[in-house]
GROMACS .gro file of C-alpha atoms in nm:
model
  144
    1MET     CA    1   7.549  -0.867   3.188
    2ARG     CA    2   7.580  -1.056   2.862
    3THR     CA    3   7.251  -1.232   2.944
    4ARG     CA    4   7.068  -0.912   2.993
    5THR     CA    5   7.208  -0.765   2.668
    6THR     CA    6   7.136  -1.081   2.472
    7THR     CA    7   6.787  -1.105   2.617
    8ALA     CA    8   6.715  -0.736   2.546
    9ALA     CA    9   6.843  -0.781   2.184
   10LEU     CA   10   6.623  -1.079   2.133
   11ILE     CA   11   6.315  -0.897   2.258
   12VAL     CA   12   6.394  -0.597   2.032
   13ALA     CA   13   6.447  -0.827   1.735
   14GLY     CA   14   6.121  -1.005   1.801
   15LEU     CA   15   5.933  -0.675   1.818
   16LEU     CA   16   6.082  -0.556   1.498
   17LEU     CA   17   5.980  -0.869   1.322
   18THR     CA   18   5.634  -0.839   1.453
   19LEU     CA   19   5.603  -0.484   1.342
   20THR     CA   20   5.736  -0.553   0.987
   21ALA     CA   21   5.482  -0.836   0.956
   22CYS     CA   22   5.207  -0.576   1.016
   23GLY     CA   23   5.318  -0.382   0.725
   24GLU     CA   24   5.265  -0.658   0.463
   25ASP     CA   25   4.992  -0.626   0.207
   26ASP     CA   26   4.682  -0.786   0.361
   27THR     CA   27   4.423  -0.678   0.103
   28ALA     CA   28   4.347  -1.043   0.031
   29ALA     CA   29   4.195  -1.074   0.379
   30LYS     CA   30   3.948  -0.783   0.325
   31PRO     CA   31   3.608  -0.882   0.197
   32SER     CA   32   3.485  -0.723  -0.120
   33ALA     CA   33   3.178  -0.496  -0.122
   34PRO     CA   34   2.858  -0.660  -0.225
   35PRO     CA   35   2.745  -0.566  -0.575
   36SER     CA   36   2.497  -0.276  -0.579
   37LEU     CA   37   2.153  -0.334  -0.723
   38THR     CA   38   1.994  -0.125  -0.996
   39ASP     CA   39   1.666   0.044  -0.908
   40GLU     CA   40   1.493  -0.200  -1.137
   41GLN     CA   41   1.641  -0.502  -0.954
   42ARG     CA   42   1.553  -0.351  -0.622
   43SER     CA   43   1.194  -0.291  -0.738
   44SER     CA   44   1.166  -0.642  -0.869
   45ALA     CA   45   1.287  -0.786  -0.541
   46ARG     CA   46   1.045  -0.579  -0.342
   47ALA     CA   47   0.756  -0.689  -0.559
   48ALA     CA   48   0.862  -1.056  -0.529
   49ALA     CA   49   0.863  -1.023  -0.149
   50GLY     CA   50   0.509  -0.874  -0.156
   51LEU     CA   51   0.630  -0.523  -0.060
   52PRO     CA   52   0.521  -0.202  -0.217
   53PRO     CA   53   0.767   0.039  -0.364
   54GLU     CA   54   0.936   0.284  -0.130
   55PRO     CA   55   0.695   0.545  -0.029
   56SER     CA   56   0.721   0.900  -0.161
   57THR     CA   57   0.829   1.168   0.081
   58THR     CA   58   0.462   1.279   0.100
   59ALA     CA   59   0.329   0.929   0.166
   60ARG     CA   60   0.602   0.877   0.428
   61TYR     CA   61   0.512   1.207   0.601
   62LYS     CA   62   0.138   1.134   0.596
   63PHE     CA   63   0.199   0.777   0.731
   64LEU     CA   64   0.417   0.906   1.028
   65GLU     CA   65   0.162   1.185   1.090
   66ALA     CA   66  -0.117   0.927   1.109
   67LEU     CA   67   0.073   0.721   1.354
   68ASN     CA   68   0.144   1.026   1.564
   69ASP     CA   69  -0.224   1.117   1.559
   70ILE     CA   70  -0.302   0.776   1.707
   71ASP     CA   71  -0.025   0.811   1.978
   72ARG     CA   72   0.306   0.982   1.961
   73ARG     CA   73   0.473   0.705   2.142
   74ILE     CA   74   0.430   0.466   1.852
   75VAL     CA   75   0.696   0.632   1.631
   76ASP     CA   76   0.893   0.766   1.930
   77GLY     CA   77   1.146   0.944   1.706
   78LYS     CA   78   1.226   0.627   1.504
   79ASP     CA   79   1.083   0.725   1.174
   80ASP     CA   80   1.275   0.478   0.959
   81LYS     CA   81   1.182   0.184   1.186
   82ALA     CA   82   0.813   0.279   1.175
   83VAL     CA   83   0.804   0.301   0.803
   84SER     CA   84   0.996  -0.022   0.764
   85ARG     CA   85   0.745  -0.197   0.992
   86GLY     CA   86   0.458  -0.047   0.794
   87LEU     CA   87   0.606  -0.170   0.465
   88ASN     CA   88   0.643  -0.515   0.619
   89GLN     CA   89   0.287  -0.501   0.728
   90CYS     CA   90   0.187  -0.428   0.364
   91SER     CA   91   0.300  -0.772   0.271
   92SER     CA   92   0.079  -0.923   0.535
   93ILE     CA   93  -0.216  -0.713   0.405
   94LYS     CA   94  -0.154  -0.844   0.053
   95ARG     CA   95  -0.148  -1.204   0.171
   96ALA     CA   96  -0.467  -1.168   0.378
   97SER     CA   97  -0.659  -0.995   0.088
   98GLY     CA   98  -1.014  -1.140   0.076
   99ASP     CA   99  -0.973  -1.373   0.379
  100GLU     CA  100  -1.173  -1.239   0.671
  101ASP     CA  101  -1.006  -1.465   0.929
  102LYS     CA  102  -0.663  -1.350   0.822
  103GLN     CA  103  -0.776  -0.987   0.825
  104VAL     CA  104  -0.886  -1.021   1.191
  105GLU     CA  105  -0.543  -1.171   1.268
  106LEU     CA  106  -0.378  -0.873   1.104
  107VAL     CA  107  -0.496  -0.644   1.385
  108LYS     CA  108  -0.307  -0.865   1.641
  109GLN     CA  109  -0.003  -0.889   1.412
  110THR     CA  110  -0.001  -0.509   1.378
  111LEU     CA  111   0.015  -0.458   1.744
  112SER     CA  112   0.300  -0.707   1.767
  113ARG     CA  113   0.489  -0.573   1.458
  114PHE     CA  114   0.486  -0.218   1.605
  115THR     CA  115   0.569  -0.360   1.950
  116ILE     CA  116   0.269  -0.194   2.092
  117ASP     CA  117   0.180  -0.505   2.286
  118THR     CA  118   0.511  -0.500   2.469
  119ARG     CA  119   0.614  -0.128   2.480
  120LEU     CA  120   0.272   0.028   2.522
  121PRO     CA  121   0.034  -0.224   2.677
  122ASP     CA  122  -0.208   0.062   2.785
  123ILE     CA  123  -0.306   0.115   2.412
  124ALA     CA  124  -0.268  -0.246   2.296
  125THR     CA  125  -0.632  -0.276   2.192
  126PRO     CA  126  -0.807  -0.398   1.874
  127GLU     CA  127  -0.904  -0.042   1.804
  128THR     CA  128  -0.546   0.081   1.814
  129GLY     CA  129  -0.436  -0.218   1.598
  130GLY     CA  130  -0.712  -0.132   1.351
  131GLU     CA  131  -0.616   0.234   1.337
  132ILE     CA  132  -0.244   0.155   1.270
  133LEU     CA  133  -0.341  -0.107   1.008
  134ALA     CA  134  -0.568   0.155   0.832
  135ALA     CA  135  -0.281   0.405   0.839
  136VAL     CA  136  -0.045   0.150   0.684
  137HIS     CA  137  -0.297   0.052   0.413
  138GLN     CA  138  -0.396   0.409   0.327
  139ASN     CA  139  -0.056   0.562   0.318
  140LEU     CA  140   0.195   0.286   0.222
  141CYS     CA  141   0.009   0.032   0.019
  142PRO     CA  142  -0.331   0.162  -0.096
  143ASP     CA  143  -0.325  -0.078  -0.392
  144PHE     CA  144  -0.314  -0.387  -0.178
   0.00000   0.00000   0.00000
C-alpha cells in the first residue's frame, strides 16, 4: 500500500513540477519581428531588383483582364500569384531589352513562369507566350 501511495505521490509531484516549469517567462525564446521597411526603402529595393513599382489598382485589373481574355485558366482565381509572376517577368523584360535572342527566349520563359507549359499544355504555344508577354509589358512595366 505504501508503495502505491509513494509512487502516486511521486507522479503527482513530477506533474506539478512540469506544469510550473511551463509557466516560466519564455519571452527570450520568441523571435523578434523583422523591422518594417519604409515605402522609399521598398521602392529602392524593387528598383535594384529590376522590378517595377507595385501596379495601381487599374493596371492590376487590366493585366488580369488581359490574361483572362487569353484564357481564363491562366489566372484561375489566383490573382496575386498572376500579378507576382507578371512583375517578375518585368525584370526579365528589362534584362532582355534590345537583345533579339533574349527576347525570343522570353516567350519560352513566360510560358514556364506562368506554368502554362505544365498546367495547360494545350495552349503552351509561342503565340500564347507572346500574348502573355505583351500583357505583362503593356500593363505592368510599359517603361521597360
